[in-house]
Short mmCIF file of C-alpha atoms in Angstrom, two decimals:
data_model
loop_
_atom_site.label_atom_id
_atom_site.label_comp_id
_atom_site.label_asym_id
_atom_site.label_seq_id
_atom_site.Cartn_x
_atom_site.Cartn_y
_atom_site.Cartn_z
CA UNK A 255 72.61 -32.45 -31.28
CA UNK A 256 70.17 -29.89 -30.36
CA UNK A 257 67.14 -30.43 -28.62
CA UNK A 258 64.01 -31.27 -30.97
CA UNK A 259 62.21 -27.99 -31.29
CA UNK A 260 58.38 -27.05 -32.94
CA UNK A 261 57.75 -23.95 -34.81
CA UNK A 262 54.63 -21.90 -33.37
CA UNK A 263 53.03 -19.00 -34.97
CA UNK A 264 50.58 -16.91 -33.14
CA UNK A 265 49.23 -13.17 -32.86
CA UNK A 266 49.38 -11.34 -29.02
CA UNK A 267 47.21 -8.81 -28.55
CA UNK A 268 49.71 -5.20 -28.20
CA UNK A 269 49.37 -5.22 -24.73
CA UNK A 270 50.99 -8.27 -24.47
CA UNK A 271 53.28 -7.66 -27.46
CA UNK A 272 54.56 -4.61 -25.49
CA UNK A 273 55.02 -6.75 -22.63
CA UNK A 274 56.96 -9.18 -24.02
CA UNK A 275 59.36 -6.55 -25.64
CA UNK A 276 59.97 -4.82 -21.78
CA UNK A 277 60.37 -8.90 -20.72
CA UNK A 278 63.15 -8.89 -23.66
CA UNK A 279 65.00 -6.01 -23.09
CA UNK A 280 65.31 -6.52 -19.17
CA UNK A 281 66.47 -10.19 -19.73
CA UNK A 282 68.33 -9.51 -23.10
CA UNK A 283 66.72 -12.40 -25.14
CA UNK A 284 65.99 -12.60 -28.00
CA UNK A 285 61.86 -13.10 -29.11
CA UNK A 286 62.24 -17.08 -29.26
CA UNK A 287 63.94 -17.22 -26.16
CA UNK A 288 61.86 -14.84 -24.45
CA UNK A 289 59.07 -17.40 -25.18
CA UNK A 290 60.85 -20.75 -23.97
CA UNK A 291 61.72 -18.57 -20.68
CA UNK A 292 58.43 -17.77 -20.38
CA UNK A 293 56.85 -21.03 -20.94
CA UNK A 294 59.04 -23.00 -18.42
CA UNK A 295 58.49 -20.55 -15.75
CA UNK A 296 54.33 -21.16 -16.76
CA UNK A 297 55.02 -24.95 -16.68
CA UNK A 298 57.63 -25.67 -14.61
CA UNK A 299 57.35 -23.12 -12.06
CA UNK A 300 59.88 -20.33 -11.17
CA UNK A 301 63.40 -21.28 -10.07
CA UNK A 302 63.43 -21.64 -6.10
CA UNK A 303 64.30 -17.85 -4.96
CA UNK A 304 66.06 -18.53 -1.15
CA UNK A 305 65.46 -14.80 -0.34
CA UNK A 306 61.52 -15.14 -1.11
CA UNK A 307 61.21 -18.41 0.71
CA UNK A 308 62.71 -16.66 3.47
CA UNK A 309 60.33 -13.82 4.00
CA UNK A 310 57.50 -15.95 3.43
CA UNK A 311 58.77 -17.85 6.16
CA UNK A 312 59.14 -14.27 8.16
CA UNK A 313 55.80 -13.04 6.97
CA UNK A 314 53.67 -16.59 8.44
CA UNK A 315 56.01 -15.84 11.50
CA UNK A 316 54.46 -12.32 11.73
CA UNK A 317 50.80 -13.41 11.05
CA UNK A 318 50.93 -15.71 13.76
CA UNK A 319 52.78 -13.30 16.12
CA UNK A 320 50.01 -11.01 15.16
CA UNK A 321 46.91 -13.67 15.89
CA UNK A 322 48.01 -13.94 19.52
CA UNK A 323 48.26 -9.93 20.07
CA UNK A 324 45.08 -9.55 18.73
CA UNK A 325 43.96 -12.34 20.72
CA UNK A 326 44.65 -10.94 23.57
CA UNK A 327 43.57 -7.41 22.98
CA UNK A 328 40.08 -9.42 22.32
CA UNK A 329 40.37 -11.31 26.08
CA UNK A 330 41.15 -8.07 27.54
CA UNK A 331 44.47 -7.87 27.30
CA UNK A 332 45.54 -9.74 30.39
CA UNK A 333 46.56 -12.68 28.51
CA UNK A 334 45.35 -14.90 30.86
CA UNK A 335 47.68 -13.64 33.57
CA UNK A 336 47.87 -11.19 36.70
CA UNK A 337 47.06 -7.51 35.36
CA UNK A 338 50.45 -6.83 37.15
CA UNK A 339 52.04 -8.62 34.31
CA UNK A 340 50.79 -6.61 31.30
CA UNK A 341 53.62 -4.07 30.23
CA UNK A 342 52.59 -0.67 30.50
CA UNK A 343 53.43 1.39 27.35
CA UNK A 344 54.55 5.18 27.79
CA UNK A 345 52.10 5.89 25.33
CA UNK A 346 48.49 4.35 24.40
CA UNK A 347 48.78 2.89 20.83
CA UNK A 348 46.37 5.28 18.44
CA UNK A 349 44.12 3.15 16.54
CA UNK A 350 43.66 4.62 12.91
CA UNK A 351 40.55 5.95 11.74
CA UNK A 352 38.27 2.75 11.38
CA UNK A 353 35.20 2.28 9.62
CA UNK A 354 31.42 1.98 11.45
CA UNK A 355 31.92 -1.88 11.46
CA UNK A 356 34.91 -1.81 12.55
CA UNK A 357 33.98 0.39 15.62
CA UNK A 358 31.22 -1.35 15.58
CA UNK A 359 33.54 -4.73 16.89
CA UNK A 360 36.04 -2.84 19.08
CA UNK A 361 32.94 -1.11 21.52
CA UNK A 362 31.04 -4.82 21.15
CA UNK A 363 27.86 -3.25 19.64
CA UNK A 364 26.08 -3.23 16.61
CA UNK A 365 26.07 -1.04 13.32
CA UNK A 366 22.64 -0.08 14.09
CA UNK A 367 23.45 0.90 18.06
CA UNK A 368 26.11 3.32 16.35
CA UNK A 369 23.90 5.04 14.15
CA UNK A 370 21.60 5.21 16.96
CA UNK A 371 23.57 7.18 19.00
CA UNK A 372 24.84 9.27 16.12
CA UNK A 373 21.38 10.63 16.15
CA UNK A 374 21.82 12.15 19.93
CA UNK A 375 23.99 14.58 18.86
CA UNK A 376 28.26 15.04 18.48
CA UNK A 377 28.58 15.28 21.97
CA UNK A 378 26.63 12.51 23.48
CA UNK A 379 27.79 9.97 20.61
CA UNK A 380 31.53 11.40 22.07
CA UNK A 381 30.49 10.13 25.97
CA UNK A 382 28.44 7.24 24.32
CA UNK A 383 31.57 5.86 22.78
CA UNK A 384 33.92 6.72 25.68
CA UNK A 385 31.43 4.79 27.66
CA UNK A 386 32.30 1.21 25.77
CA UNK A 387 35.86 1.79 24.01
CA UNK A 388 38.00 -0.65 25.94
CA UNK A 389 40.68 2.52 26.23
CA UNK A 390 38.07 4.87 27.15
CA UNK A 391 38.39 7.09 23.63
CA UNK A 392 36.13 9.20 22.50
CA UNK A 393 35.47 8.87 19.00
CA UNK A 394 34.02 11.44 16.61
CA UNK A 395 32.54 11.02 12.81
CA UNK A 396 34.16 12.77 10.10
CA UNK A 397 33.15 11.75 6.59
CA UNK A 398 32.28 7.51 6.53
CA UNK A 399 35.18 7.26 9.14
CA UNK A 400 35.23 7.21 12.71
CA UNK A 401 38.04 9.26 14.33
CA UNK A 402 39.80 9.33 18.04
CA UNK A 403 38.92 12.40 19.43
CA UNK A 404 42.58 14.35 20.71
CA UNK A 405 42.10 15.19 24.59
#
């Protein structure tokens, strides 16, 4: 005997009515089925996918891996030990074009000391930032962003 069912009658806006076609097609269902699938992946959640569970598990692994570089960059990047110990890189990582908060945090001042120094003139804002950038780049304005300058 088949499972007790309940008849449901109901208007979807196109959007949705569209969307439930695509849904259809890709799964080859028909409209009633298409509509109990739907509704026990709403209420039951979605079958347990191994693959996604895995690189969720790979992408906390990466945030936390990610926390501790950046915490060290913040302490100096020493990480606590001898400088002797920190691995010299044949090239200095380029930091990407960041906005005047965010250079605002990486040479420890404020907004307002930034736009200060804008003020001076390209140049001196150049030497001004070289001054405090913990790699010693000079960094220029183009647009709202703030750009490494190329030696």
């Amino acid at each position: 005997m088949a499972a007790p069912t309940k008849r449901i009658v109901g208007y979807l806006p196109v959007e949705y009515h569209n969307r439930l076609r695509q849904y259809m097609d890709e799964e080859n269902l028909g409209e009633s089925a298409a509509l109990v699938q739907i509704l026990r992946e709403f209420f039951d959640g979605r079958q347990q996918n191994s693959e996604l569970d895995a690189l969720k598990s790979e992408l906390v692994q990466l945030q936390q891996r990610v926390a501790v570089v950046e915490a060290v960059l913040r302490a100096g990047g020493s990480g606590g030990r001898g400088r002797s110990q920190t691995p010299m890189m044949s090239e200095p990582i380029k930091p990407k074009a960041l906005t005047t908060v965010e250079l605002a945090e990486r040479l420890k001042v404020t907004r307002e000391e930034i736009n200060e120094a804008l003020l001076q003139g390209v140049e001196e804002f150049k030497k001004w930032s070289r001054s405090r950038d913990p790699a010693l780049i000079r960094w220029e304005k183009r647009g709202e962003l703030f750009h490494q300058v190329e030696r």
